[in-house]
């Protein structure tokens, strides 16, 4: 079945630094990648939608200059949290749609802790 | 955009009893409604989904019902087992491949 590999699974970084999270679709072409953020005991909040080769569409309230999304190929999308602050600490997870098929495939998530 | 509400936020049931989780949505264009189970720190796992041309779908102990007129859909788990304990999320999407929006989640605890 469709698999999305997300790395790293966890990361600790210092305040002010940037962190890159990668999601790769291993056996299918991810025409669209969705990025979510989940705070403890809360729901998954959609941050942005990215289509291969085009700019990401950000949800209201999500800073596009802070959360940089790149979807340069049909198998790779990256989320870079720039100038991270402790309040950015969260669980980030991607989800991809498979060209021509329904449903979504989630990555395994990244636990980001900013100290 | 779409607004999905989910109730209850927490639910405890005795093993063997049934559990029901309800969601409402706001966008009448939504036509795909998946349910996900998420264990702590792990990715959501799709457990069942339903499309707007169907009123009910069942898969063993799990069933989902949809009322498009009222814009609500429900998850039913029968004969609950301790391993059913997790957080369950509903979601709604306007079309296949489009973004979907999650409900606020229900933490289900099945008491042995």
PDB file of C-alpha atoms in Angstrom, chain A residues 1 28-29 55 69 85 104:
ATOM      1  CA  UNK A   1       0.000   0.000   0.000  1.00  0.00           C
ATOM      2  CA  UNK A  28       3.340   6.525  -5.289  1.00  0.00           C
ATOM      3  CA  UNK A  29       3.210  10.023  -6.668  1.00  0.00           C
ATOM      4  CA  UNK A  55       3.373  27.478  -4.154  1.00  0.00           C
ATOM      5  CA  UNK A  69       6.877  24.510   2.372  1.00  0.00           C
ATOM      6  CA  UNK A  85      10.313  29.451  19.232  1.00  0.00           C
ATOM      7  CA  UNK A 104      -4.866  10.024   2.205  1.00  0.00           C
TER       8      UNK A 104
END
